[in-house]
GROMACS .gro file of C-alpha atoms in nm:
model
  138
    1MET     CA    1   3.261  -1.231  -0.801
    2LYS     CA    2   3.370  -0.884  -0.698
    3ARG     CA    3   3.132  -0.599  -0.757
    4ASN     CA    4   3.139  -0.227  -0.711
    5PRO     CA    5   2.922  -0.143  -0.408
    6ARG     CA    6   2.828   0.194  -0.558
    7LYS     CA    7   2.660   0.014  -0.848
    8LEU     CA    8   2.461  -0.235  -0.640
    9ARG     CA    9   2.131  -0.067  -0.558
   10TRP     CA   10   2.083  -0.233  -0.218
   11THR     CA   11   2.408  -0.109  -0.061
   12LYS     CA   12   2.449   0.191   0.166
   13ALA     CA   13   2.723   0.318  -0.064
   14PHE     CA   14   2.482   0.330  -0.360
   15ARG     CA   15   2.206   0.496  -0.161
   16LYS     CA   16   2.439   0.767  -0.036
   17ALA     CA   17   2.599   0.823  -0.377
   18ALA     CA   18   2.257   0.846  -0.546
   19GLY     CA   19   2.127   1.094  -0.288
   20LYS     CA   20   1.863   0.858  -0.152
   21GLU     CA   21   2.000   0.853   0.200
   22MET     CA   22   2.134   1.117   0.436
   23THR     CA   23   2.512   1.143   0.424
   24ILE     CA   24   2.583   1.438   0.650
   25ASP     CA   25   2.405   1.403   0.981
   26SER     CA   26   2.529   1.416   1.337
   27THR     CA   27   2.316   1.117   1.435
   28LEU     CA   28   2.521   0.894   1.202
   29GLU     CA   29   2.827   0.953   1.420
   30PHE     CA   30   2.674   0.735   1.691
   31GLU     CA   31   2.677   0.429   1.464
   32LYS     CA   32   3.055   0.422   1.427
   33ARG     CA   33   3.246   0.134   1.581
   34ARG     CA   34   3.467   0.213   1.872
   35HIS     CA   35   3.734  -0.042   1.950
   36VAL     CA   36   3.780   0.066   2.309
   37PRO     CA   37   3.643  -0.176   2.567
   38VAL     CA   38   3.452  -0.003   2.846
   39ARG     CA   39   3.409  -0.147   3.190
   40TYR     CA   40   3.047  -0.223   3.279
   41ASN     CA   41   2.872   0.055   3.465
   42ARG     CA   42   2.502   0.032   3.536
   43THR     CA   43   2.432   0.406   3.515
   44LEU     CA   44   2.637   0.434   3.196
   45VAL     CA   45   2.429   0.160   3.035
   46ALA     CA   46   2.103   0.326   3.144
   47THR     CA   47   2.204   0.667   3.008
   48THR     CA   48   2.333   0.507   2.688
   49LEU     CA   49   2.002   0.330   2.629
   50LYS     CA   50   1.811   0.656   2.684
   51ALA     CA   51   2.045   0.836   2.446
   52MET     CA   52   2.005   0.562   2.183
   53LYS     CA   53   1.629   0.593   2.199
   54ARG     CA   54   1.643   0.971   2.168
   55VAL     CA   55   1.893   0.960   1.882
   56GLY     CA   56   1.668   0.709   1.703
   57GLU     CA   57   1.372   0.945   1.733
   58ILE     CA   58   1.574   1.237   1.600
   59ARG     CA   59   1.710   1.030   1.311
   60LYS     CA   60   1.362   0.908   1.218
   61ARG     CA   61   1.225   1.263   1.215
   62ARG     CA   62   1.515   1.383   0.997
   63GLU     CA   63   1.478   1.090   0.758
   64VAL     CA   64   1.108   1.165   0.711
   65ALA     CA   65   1.186   1.531   0.640
   66PHE     CA   66   1.461   1.427   0.396
   67TRP     CA   67   1.225   1.189   0.216
   68LYS     CA   68   0.948   1.449   0.191
   69ASN     CA   69   1.195   1.698   0.049
   70ARG     CA   70   1.308   1.444  -0.212
   71MET     CA   71   0.953   1.352  -0.307
   72ALA     CA   72   0.836   1.714  -0.349
   73ALA     CA   73   0.992   1.730  -0.694
   74ASN     CA   74   0.837   1.392  -0.775
   75SER     CA   75   0.483   1.520  -0.717
   76GLN     CA   76   0.541   1.812  -0.954
   77ARG     CA   77   0.678   1.574  -1.215
   78ARG     CA   78   0.376   1.346  -1.171
   79LYS     CA   79   0.134   1.638  -1.213
   80LEU     CA   80   0.308   1.748  -1.533
   81ALA     CA   81   0.290   1.392  -1.668
   82ASP     CA   82  -0.082   1.376  -1.584
   83LYS     CA   83  -0.149   1.706  -1.762
   84LYS     CA   84   0.045   1.583  -2.064
   85GLU     CA   85  -0.154   1.259  -2.071
   86VAL     CA   86  -0.485   1.446  -2.052
   87SER     CA   87  -0.384   1.684  -2.331
   88LYS     CA   88  -0.274   1.387  -2.546
   89SER     CA   89  -0.600   1.197  -2.513
   90ILE     CA   90  -0.852   1.480  -2.478
   91ASN     CA   91  -1.076   1.308  -2.733
   92LEU     CA   92  -1.153   1.031  -2.483
   93LEU     CA   93  -1.293   1.260  -2.216
   94PRO     CA   94  -1.643   1.335  -2.359
   95GLY     CA   95  -1.705   0.962  -2.404
   96ILE     CA   96  -1.604   0.897  -2.045
   97LYS     CA   97  -1.834   1.169  -1.916
   98ALA     CA   98  -2.124   1.040  -2.124
   99SER     CA   99  -2.077   0.683  -2.004
  100THR     CA  100  -2.070   0.789  -1.639
  101LYS     CA  101  -2.387   0.994  -1.686
  102ALA     CA  102  -2.560   0.697  -1.851
  103ALA     CA  103  -2.459   0.466  -1.569
  104ALA     CA  104  -2.587   0.713  -1.309
  105SER     CA  105  -2.922   0.752  -1.486
  106ALA     CA  106  -2.955   0.374  -1.523
  107GLN     CA  107  -2.909   0.323  -1.150
  108THR     CA  108  -3.178   0.578  -1.064
  109ALA     CA  109  -3.419   0.416  -1.312
  110LYS     CA  110  -3.382   0.072  -1.156
  111GLN     CA  111  -3.662  -0.028  -0.924
  112LYS     CA  112  -3.730  -0.344  -0.734
  113VAL     CA  113  -3.973  -0.576  -0.903
  114LYS     CA  114  -4.153  -0.823  -0.679
  115VAL     CA  115  -4.199  -1.169  -0.820
  116PRO     CA  116  -4.487  -1.372  -0.674
  117LYS     CA  117  -4.371  -1.699  -0.523
  118ASN     CA  118  -4.564  -2.023  -0.559
  119LYS     CA  119  -4.670  -2.171  -0.230
  120SER     CA  120  -4.605  -2.526  -0.347
  121SER     CA  121  -4.364  -2.657  -0.600
  122ASN     CA  122  -4.484  -2.822  -0.917
  123LEU     CA  123  -4.224  -3.096  -0.893
  124ALA     CA  124  -4.309  -3.246  -0.557
  125SER     CA  125  -4.649  -3.238  -0.396
  126ALA     CA  126  -4.677  -3.181  -0.025
  127GLY     CA  127  -4.982  -3.411   0.019
  128GLY     CA  128  -4.798  -3.737  -0.034
  129SER     CA  129  -5.058  -3.881  -0.270
  130GLY     CA  130  -4.795  -3.999  -0.514
  131GLN     CA  131  -4.621  -4.336  -0.524
  132LYS     CA  132  -4.349  -4.416  -0.279
  133MET     CA  133  -4.004  -4.480  -0.411
  134THR     CA  134  -3.880  -4.756  -0.188
  135MET     CA  135  -3.694  -5.071  -0.267
  136ASP     CA  136  -3.849  -5.396  -0.164
  137MET     CA  137  -3.599  -5.619   0.004
  138ASP     CA  138  -3.713  -5.983  -0.017
   0.00000   0.00000   0.00000
């Protein structure tokens, strides 16, 4: 079944169209395919690997900055929603405060109570004066 990639949330096309991923960045130019075969050169490979590592670091730093910039509006929205929720259910707050105060006072009032332990149990005597429970095998 054919589907529009801009409507499937897991595709790069959707993420770029929805503004969730960077679209204009010079580090993305390095990912493009180049259909030109290059003869092996040891120094070229070494410099390419260094450059790839450096470009990866730069991209990561830019992505983090991009994400923080996107989420800044989200924190303001979350704070407004929290304020709205508190103003809606303001009648619940005094009960919450009272219950936390009661719990705190109950914890301070608790003290350890020592229970005296019996030295010997009432069920079995340590002296061995009782009858033995053995089976006689004849």
